[in-house]
CSV table of C-alpha atoms in Angstrom, one decimal:
chain,number,residue,atom,x,y,z
I,1,MET,CA,102.6,123.2,102.4
I,2,LYS,CA,102.5,119.6,101.1
I,3,LYS,CA,104.7,116.7,102.2
I,4,LEU,CA,105.1,112.9,102.0
I,5,VAL,CA,104.6,111.4,105.5
I,6,ILE,CA,106.2,108.1,106.5
I,7,ASP,CA,105.0,106.5,109.8
I,8,LYS,CA,107.9,104.8,111.3
I,9,ARG,CA,105.8,102.7,113.7
I,10,THR,CA,103.9,101.2,110.8
I,11,VAL,CA,107.2,100.4,109.0
I,12,LYS,CA,108.4,98.5,112.1
I,13,SER,CA,105.1,96.6,112.3
I,14,ASN,CA,105.5,95.5,108.7
I,15,LEU,CA,109.1,94.4,109.4
I,16,GLN,CA,107.9,92.4,112.3
I,17,ALA,CA,105.4,90.6,110.1
I,18,VAL,CA,108.2,89.5,107.8
I,19,LYS,CA,110.4,88.5,110.7
I,20,ASN,CA,107.6,86.3,112.1
I,21,ARG,CA,107.3,84.5,108.8
I,22,ALA,CA,111.0,84.3,108.1
I,23,GLY,CA,111.8,82.6,111.4
I,24,SER,CA,115.6,82.1,111.9
I,25,ALA,CA,116.4,83.2,108.3
I,26,GLU,CA,118.6,86.3,108.0
I,27,LEU,CA,117.0,89.4,106.6
I,28,TYR,CA,118.6,91.3,103.6
I,29,ALA,CA,117.0,94.7,103.6
I,30,ASP,CA,116.6,95.7,99.9
I,31,LEU,CA,117.0,99.5,99.8
I,32,SER,CA,116.5,99.9,96.0
I,33,ALA,CA,114.7,102.9,94.6
I,34,ASP,CA,115.5,105.1,97.7
I,35,ALA,CA,114.1,102.3,99.9
I,36,TYR,CA,111.0,102.1,97.8
I,37,GLY,CA,110.5,105.9,98.2
I,38,MET,CA,110.7,105.9,102.0
I,39,GLY,CA,114.2,107.4,102.1
I,40,LEU,CA,117.4,105.3,102.0
I,41,LEU,CA,119.2,106.6,105.0
I,42,GLU,CA,116.3,107.0,107.3
I,43,THR,CA,114.9,103.6,106.5
I,44,ALA,CA,118.4,102.0,106.9
I,45,LYS,CA,118.8,103.6,110.3
I,46,LEU,CA,115.3,102.4,111.4
I,47,LEU,CA,116.1,98.9,110.2
I,48,ARG,CA,119.5,98.8,112.0
I,49,GLU,CA,117.7,99.8,115.2
I,50,GLU,CA,115.4,96.8,114.6
I,51,GLY,CA,118.4,94.4,114.3
I,52,VAL,CA,118.9,94.3,110.6
I,53,HIS,CA,122.6,94.6,109.6
I,54,THR,CA,122.7,93.3,106.0
I,55,PHE,CA,121.6,95.7,103.2
I,56,ALA,CA,121.2,95.3,99.5
I,57,VAL,CA,121.4,98.1,96.9
I,58,SER,CA,121.0,98.4,93.2
I,59,ASP,CA,123.3,101.4,92.6
I,60,PRO,CA,126.9,102.0,93.8
I,61,ARG,CA,125.9,105.5,94.8
I,62,ASP,CA,123.6,104.1,97.4
I,63,ALA,CA,126.4,102.0,98.9
I,64,ALA,CA,128.6,105.1,99.0
I,65,LEU,CA,125.9,107.0,100.8
I,66,LEU,CA,125.5,104.3,103.4
I,67,ARG,CA,129.2,104.0,104.0
I,68,ALA,CA,129.5,107.8,104.3
I,69,ASN,CA,126.8,107.9,106.9
I,70,SER,CA,128.0,105.6,109.6
I,71,PHE,CA,127.2,102.3,108.0
I,72,THR,CA,130.8,101.2,108.1
I,73,ASP,CA,130.4,97.7,109.7
I,74,GLU,CA,127.2,96.6,108.1
I,75,ARG,CA,127.3,94.2,105.2
I,76,ILE,CA,126.2,95.7,101.9
I,77,MET,CA,125.4,93.7,98.8
I,78,MET,CA,125.0,94.9,95.2
I,79,LEU,CA,121.9,93.2,93.9
I,80,ARG,CA,122.6,93.4,90.2
I,81,SER,CA,125.4,91.8,88.3
I,82,THR,CA,127.7,94.1,86.3
I,83,ALA,CA,130.9,93.8,84.4
I,84,ASP,CA,131.4,97.6,84.2
I,85,SER,CA,134.9,98.3,85.5
I,86,GLU,CA,134.1,101.8,86.9
I,87,GLU,CA,131.2,100.5,88.9
I,88,LEU,CA,133.1,97.5,90.1
I,89,SER,CA,136.0,99.7,91.2
I,90,GLN,CA,133.6,101.7,93.3
I,91,LEU,CA,132.1,98.6,94.9
I,92,ILE,CA,135.4,97.1,95.8
I,93,ASP,CA,136.6,100.4,97.3
I,94,LEU,CA,133.4,100.4,99.4
I,95,ASN,CA,133.8,96.8,100.5
I,96,VAL,CA,130.6,95.8,98.9
I,97,ILE,CA,129.6,92.1,98.2
I,98,CYS,CA,129.3,92.0,94.4
I,99,THR,CA,126.7,89.9,92.5
I,100,VAL,CA,128.1,87.8,89.8
I,101,GLY,CA,125.5,86.7,87.2
I,102,SER,CA,127.8,86.0,84.2
I,103,TYR,CA,131.3,84.6,83.5
I,104,ASP,CA,132.3,88.0,82.1
I,105,ALA,CA,131.3,89.8,85.3
I,106,ALA,CA,133.3,87.2,87.3
I,107,VAL,CA,136.4,87.8,85.1
I,108,ALA,CA,136.1,91.6,85.4
I,109,ILE,CA,135.8,91.5,89.2
I,110,ASN,CA,138.6,89.0,89.7
I,111,GLY,CA,140.9,91.1,87.5
I,112,LEU,CA,140.3,94.2,89.5
I,113,ALA,CA,140.7,92.4,92.8
I,114,GLU,CA,143.9,90.8,91.6
I,115,ALA,CA,145.3,94.1,90.5
I,116,ARG,CA,144.6,95.6,94.0
I,117,GLY,CA,146.0,92.6,95.8
I,118,THR,CA,142.7,91.9,97.5
I,119,VAL,CA,139.9,89.3,97.6
I,120,CYS,CA,136.4,90.4,96.7
I,121,GLU,CA,133.4,88.8,98.3
I,122,ILE,CA,130.7,87.8,95.8
I,123,GLN,CA,127.3,86.2,95.6
I,124,ILE,CA,126.4,84.1,92.6
I,125,LYS,CA,123.1,84.9,90.9
I,126,VAL,CA,121.2,82.0,89.2
I,127,ASP,CA,118.4,82.7,86.8
I,128,THR,CA,115.5,80.4,87.3
I,129,GLY,CA,113.0,82.3,85.2
I,130,MET,CA,113.1,86.0,85.9
I,131,GLY,CA,115.3,86.5,82.9
I,132,ARG,CA,117.2,89.6,84.0
I,133,TYR,CA,120.6,88.6,85.5
I,134,GLY,CA,122.2,85.3,86.4
I,135,PHE,CA,123.8,82.1,85.2
I,136,THR,CA,121.3,79.7,83.7
I,137,PRO,CA,121.0,76.3,85.4
I,138,GLU,CA,122.8,74.8,82.4
I,139,GLU,CA,125.9,77.0,83.1
I,140,THR,CA,127.1,75.1,86.2
I,141,ASP,CA,130.4,74.6,84.5
I,142,LYS,CA,130.9,78.4,84.2
I,143,ILE,CA,130.0,78.8,87.9
I,144,ALA,CA,132.5,76.1,88.8
I,145,ALA,CA,135.2,77.9,86.9
I,146,ILE,CA,134.9,80.8,89.4
I,147,TYR,CA,135.9,78.4,92.2
I,148,LYS,CA,138.6,76.7,90.2
I,149,TYR,CA,140.4,79.6,88.6
I,150,MET,CA,139.5,82.9,90.2
I,151,SER,CA,141.4,83.0,93.5
I,152,ASN,CA,140.6,86.7,94.1
I,153,LEU,CA,136.9,85.9,94.5
I,154,ALA,CA,135.3,84.5,97.6
I,155,VAL,CA,131.8,83.1,97.2
I,156,VAL,CA,129.8,84.0,100.3
I,157,GLY,CA,126.4,83.3,98.9
I,158,THR,CA,124.2,82.0,96.0
I,159,PHE,CA,120.7,83.3,95.2
I,160,THR,CA,118.0,83.6,92.7
I,161,THR,CA,114.9,85.8,92.1
I,162,LEU,CA,111.6,84.0,91.8
I,163,TYR,CA,109.2,85.0,89.2
I,164,ASP,CA,105.6,84.9,90.5
I,165,HIS,CA,103.2,83.5,87.9
I,166,GLY,CA,100.4,83.7,90.4
I,167,TYR,CA,100.4,80.1,91.6
I,168,LYS,CA,102.5,78.2,94.0
I,169,LYS,CA,103.6,75.3,91.8
I,170,SER,CA,105.5,77.7,89.5
I,171,LEU,CA,107.5,79.0,92.4
I,172,GLN,CA,108.1,75.5,93.7
I,173,ASP,CA,109.4,74.5,90.3
I,174,GLN,CA,111.8,77.4,90.3
I,175,LEU,CA,113.0,76.5,93.8
I,176,GLU,CA,113.6,73.0,92.7
I,177,LEU,CA,115.6,74.3,89.8
I,178,PHE,CA,117.7,76.5,92.1
I,179,ASN,CA,118.2,73.7,94.5
I,180,SER,CA,119.4,71.4,91.7
I,181,VAL,CA,122.1,74.0,90.9
I,182,LEU,CA,123.2,74.1,94.6
I,183,ASP,CA,123.2,70.3,94.7
I,184,ASN,CA,125.5,70.1,91.6
I,185,LEU,CA,127.9,72.6,93.1
I,186,HIS,CA,127.9,70.8,96.4
I,187,GLY,CA,128.5,67.5,94.5
I,188,MET,CA,131.7,69.1,93.0
I,189,GLY,CA,132.8,70.0,96.5
I,190,TYR,CA,132.1,73.7,96.4
I,191,GLU,CA,130.6,75.8,99.2
I,192,THR,CA,127.7,78.0,98.1
I,193,GLY,CA,127.5,80.2,101.2
I,194,VAL,CA,124.3,81.9,102.2
I,195,THR,CA,121.5,80.8,100.0
I,196,HIS,CA,118.3,82.8,99.3
I,197,ALA,CA,115.5,82.7,96.8
I,198,CYS,CA,112.5,84.3,98.5
I,199,ASP,CA,111.8,88.0,98.6
I,200,ASP,CA,109.1,89.3,101.0
I,201,ALA,CA,106.3,88.9,98.4
I,202,ALA,CA,107.0,85.2,97.8
I,203,LEU,CA,107.5,84.6,101.5
I,204,LEU,CA,104.2,86.2,102.7
I,205,SER,CA,102.1,84.9,99.7
I,206,TYR,CA,103.1,81.3,99.8
I,207,ASN,CA,104.2,78.7,102.3
I,208,LEU,CA,107.8,78.4,100.9
I,209,SER,CA,111.0,77.6,102.7
I,210,ALA,CA,112.9,80.8,103.6
I,211,ALA,CA,116.3,79.1,103.1
I,212,ASP,CA,119.2,81.0,104.8
I,213,ALA,CA,118.0,84.5,104.1
I,214,VAL,CA,115.0,86.5,102.8
I,215,ARG,CA,115.1,89.8,100.9
I,216,VAL,CA,112.7,92.3,102.4
I,217,GLY,CA,111.9,95.5,100.6
I,218,LEU,CA,108.4,96.4,99.3
I,219,SER,CA,106.7,94.9,102.3
I,220,LEU,CA,108.1,97.6,104.5
I,221,SER,CA,105.8,100.1,102.9
I,222,GLY,CA,102.9,97.6,103.1
I,223,ARG,CA,102.3,97.9,99.3
I,224,LEU,CA,102.5,94.2,98.3
I,225,PRO,CA,99.6,93.1,96.2
I,226,GLY,CA,97.0,90.4,97.0
I,227,ARG,CA,97.2,88.1,100.0
I,228,ALA,CA,100.7,89.2,101.0
I,229,GLY,CA,99.6,92.8,101.3
I,230,SER,CA,96.6,91.9,103.5
I,231,GLN,CA,99.1,91.0,106.3
I,232,LEU,CA,100.6,94.4,106.3
I,233,GLN,CA,99.7,98.1,106.9
I,234,GLN,CA,100.2,100.6,104.1
I,235,VAL,CA,102.8,103.3,104.7
I,236,GLY,CA,102.8,106.7,103.0
I,237,TYR,CA,100.5,109.5,102.5
I,238,ILE,CA,100.6,113.1,101.2
I,239,ALA,CA,99.5,115.8,103.6
I,240,ALA,CA,98.5,118.9,101.6
I,241,GLY,CA,96.7,122.0,102.6
I,242,LEU,CA,93.5,123.2,100.8
I,243,GLU,CA,94.6,126.0,98.5
I,244,GLU,CA,91.2,127.4,97.7
I,245,VAL,CA,87.6,126.5,98.7
I,246,GLY,CA,84.4,127.8,97.1
I,247,TRP,CA,80.9,127.1,95.9
I,248,PHE,CA,80.1,126.5,92.2
I,249,PRO,CA,76.8,126.3,90.4
I,250,LYS,CA,75.2,123.4,88.6
I,251,GLY,CA,76.8,123.0,85.1
I,252,HIS,CA,80.2,124.3,86.2
I,253,ARG,CA,83.0,122.5,84.4
I,254,VAL,CA,85.8,120.9,86.6
I,255,SER,CA,89.2,119.9,85.3
I,256,GLY,CA,88.1,120.6,81.7
I,257,GLU,CA,85.7,117.7,81.4
I,258,TYR,CA,83.7,116.9,84.6
I,259,VAL,CA,80.4,118.9,84.8
I,260,LEU,CA,78.6,119.5,88.1
I,261,SER,CA,75.1,118.0,88.2
I,262,ALA,CA,74.2,120.2,91.3
I,263,PRO,CA,75.8,123.1,93.2
I,264,ALA,CA,78.9,122.0,95.0
I,265,LYS,CA,81.6,123.2,97.3
I,266,LEU,CA,85.0,122.4,95.8
I,267,ALA,CA,88.5,122.6,97.1
I,268,VAL,CA,91.8,122.8,95.2
I,269,LEU,CA,94.9,120.8,96.1
I,270,SER,CA,98.3,121.6,94.6
I,271,VAL,CA,99.1,117.9,94.2
I,272,GLY,CA,99.0,116.1,90.9
I,273,TYR,CA,100.3,113.3,88.8
I,274,TYR,CA,103.7,115.1,88.6
I,275,HIS,CA,104.0,114.3,92.4
I,276,GLY,CA,102.9,110.7,91.8
I,277,TYR,CA,99.3,111.0,92.9
I,278,GLY,CA,96.8,109.1,90.7
I,279,LEU,CA,99.5,106.9,89.2
I,280,THR,CA,100.6,103.3,89.8
I,281,LYS,CA,104.1,101.9,89.4
I,282,GLN,CA,103.0,100.2,86.2
I,283,ALA,CA,101.3,103.3,84.6
I,284,ASP,CA,104.2,104.2,82.4
I,285,MET,CA,104.5,100.6,81.1
I,286,ARG,CA,100.9,100.4,79.9
I,287,SER,CA,99.0,102.0,77.1
I,288,ILE,CA,98.2,105.7,77.1
I,289,PHE,CA,94.5,104.7,77.5
I,290,SER,CA,95.3,102.8,80.7
I,291,PHE,CA,97.4,105.7,81.9
I,292,ILE,CA,94.4,108.1,81.4
I,293,ARG,CA,92.0,105.7,83.1
I,294,SER,CA,94.4,105.5,86.1
I,295,ARG,CA,93.9,109.2,86.6
I,296,ARG,CA,90.1,109.2,86.2
I,297,SER,CA,89.2,106.5,88.7
I,298,ARG,CA,86.9,107.3,91.6
I,299,ARG,CA,89.5,108.4,94.1
I,300,THR,CA,88.9,109.9,97.5
I,301,VAL,CA,91.0,111.8,100.0
I,302,LYS,CA,90.3,112.5,103.6
I,303,VAL,CA,89.6,116.1,104.9
I,304,ASN,CA,89.0,116.6,108.6
I,305,GLY,CA,88.2,112.9,109.1
I,306,GLN,CA,85.7,112.7,106.2
I,307,ARG,CA,86.0,111.3,102.7
I,308,ALA,CA,86.0,113.8,99.8
I,309,ARG,CA,85.7,112.5,96.2
I,310,VAL,CA,88.2,113.6,93.5
I,311,LEU,CA,86.4,115.2,90.6
I,312,GLY,CA,87.5,115.0,87.0
I,313,GLU,CA,91.0,113.7,86.2
I,314,VAL,CA,94.0,114.3,88.3
I,315,GLY,CA,96.0,117.1,86.8
I,316,MET,CA,99.7,117.4,86.5
I,317,MET,CA,100.0,119.8,89.4
I,318,HIS,CA,96.5,120.1,90.9
I,319,THR,CA,93.6,118.0,92.1
I,320,ILE,CA,90.0,119.1,92.6
I,321,ILE,CA,87.9,117.5,95.4
I,322,ASP,CA,84.2,117.7,96.4
I,323,VAL,CA,83.9,119.0,100.0
I,324,THR,CA,80.2,119.9,99.8
I,325,LYS,CA,79.3,118.0,103.0
I,326,ILE,CA,82.6,118.8,104.9
I,327,ASN,CA,83.1,121.7,107.2
I,328,CYS,CA,86.5,122.9,106.0
I,329,THR,CA,88.4,126.0,104.9
I,330,VAL,CA,91.6,127.1,103.2
I,331,GLY,CA,94.6,125.7,105.1
I,332,ASP,CA,92.9,122.6,106.4
I,333,THR,CA,94.8,119.4,105.6
I,334,ALA,CA,93.9,116.8,103.1
I,335,ILE,CA,95.3,113.3,103.4
I,336,LEU,CA,96.0,111.5,100.1
I,337,ASP,CA,97.0,107.8,100.2
I,338,ILE,CA,100.0,107.1,98.0
I,339,ASP,CA,102.7,104.5,97.4
I,340,PRO,CA,106.0,106.3,98.4
I,341,VAL,CA,107.8,104.9,95.4
I,342,ASN,CA,105.7,107.0,93.1
I,343,VAL,CA,106.3,110.3,94.9
I,344,LYS,CA,108.6,113.0,93.6
I,345,GLY,CA,109.0,116.8,94.2
I,346,LEU,CA,107.8,116.7,97.8
I,347,PRO,CA,109.7,116.9,101.1
I,348,ARG,CA,109.6,113.7,103.2
I,349,VAL,CA,108.8,113.7,106.9
I,350,TYR,CA,108.7,110.9,109.4
I,351,LYS,CA,106.2,110.3,112.2
I,352,VAL,CA,107.2,108.2,115.2
I,353,GLU,CA,103.7,107.5,116.4
I,354,LYS,CA,100.8,106.2,114.4
I,355,THR,CA,98.6,109.3,114.6
I,356,GLU,CA,96.5,110.7,111.7
I,357,GLU,CA,96.7,114.3,110.7
I,358,LYS,CA,93.5,116.3,110.7
């Protein structure tokens, strides 16, 4: 039996680290990608218990799932801008705050809201360098047209997504650009609502102003890179039973290419890169050679409290480990550290206390 284990207490600890840094700023819980692999509903319930009541999603189906499971009073925001009428109709029906990142999206939402005789809450997205969604800073006139001519839209917020070039000045420049857009709109007499630019990575990595709100997502799993990640505890591991354990002679070939230099006791785990083990989020965006190297790195897993080295490359469905110096047998549990967002094909279980499986 193998499973992905999520420790709730560690998630709460990571949330508290963000809260401490955010101060009085509101938290927008980003539940994209099934809450970064930790499970949308279970994570949302945990966050609600911890006082978070505003959620952000990237798919209308996630908003529908929340609404159908008792999240009726919480504010839900759609993070990406869309002009697709089918998606927009779903979002309006679900009372979701829509993101508007283009004039076409604004026209589409306003038309649907007008036809329904309702007013749709929106947040305006400004593109300060990420280059995905949003009005450019030069398009202030198009943003102003929303206030002037689209009476079925209510602007409740304005935000941007900062692109981290690896140094603070770049982020500060982007913040200044974003603030210049806000100043222009304020100068025209328009209210910009809740303003937010920082996600949890920018907030924890740099001493930046949190503005009115902060988007928190990846930090909950403790998987932020660099300095930001050092303030958090990593969440997520696979617990998998040893399928077979046996001794093999010197010269025995493992996983098709690794050759034993001495007799060794090996164990087989029925977990591989299909399940997400041995991969990184970026693996499929790099060259095939980088992909292969990511599966051949010197990885270790923990068996009965001791480290066991992975031998050869991680296979699609299996991994071989060296347990020569470990007292273990078939059925004992191996612990494999893993980013939950990479995991597929495994049941997800939640622990409420920070205890390690043996």
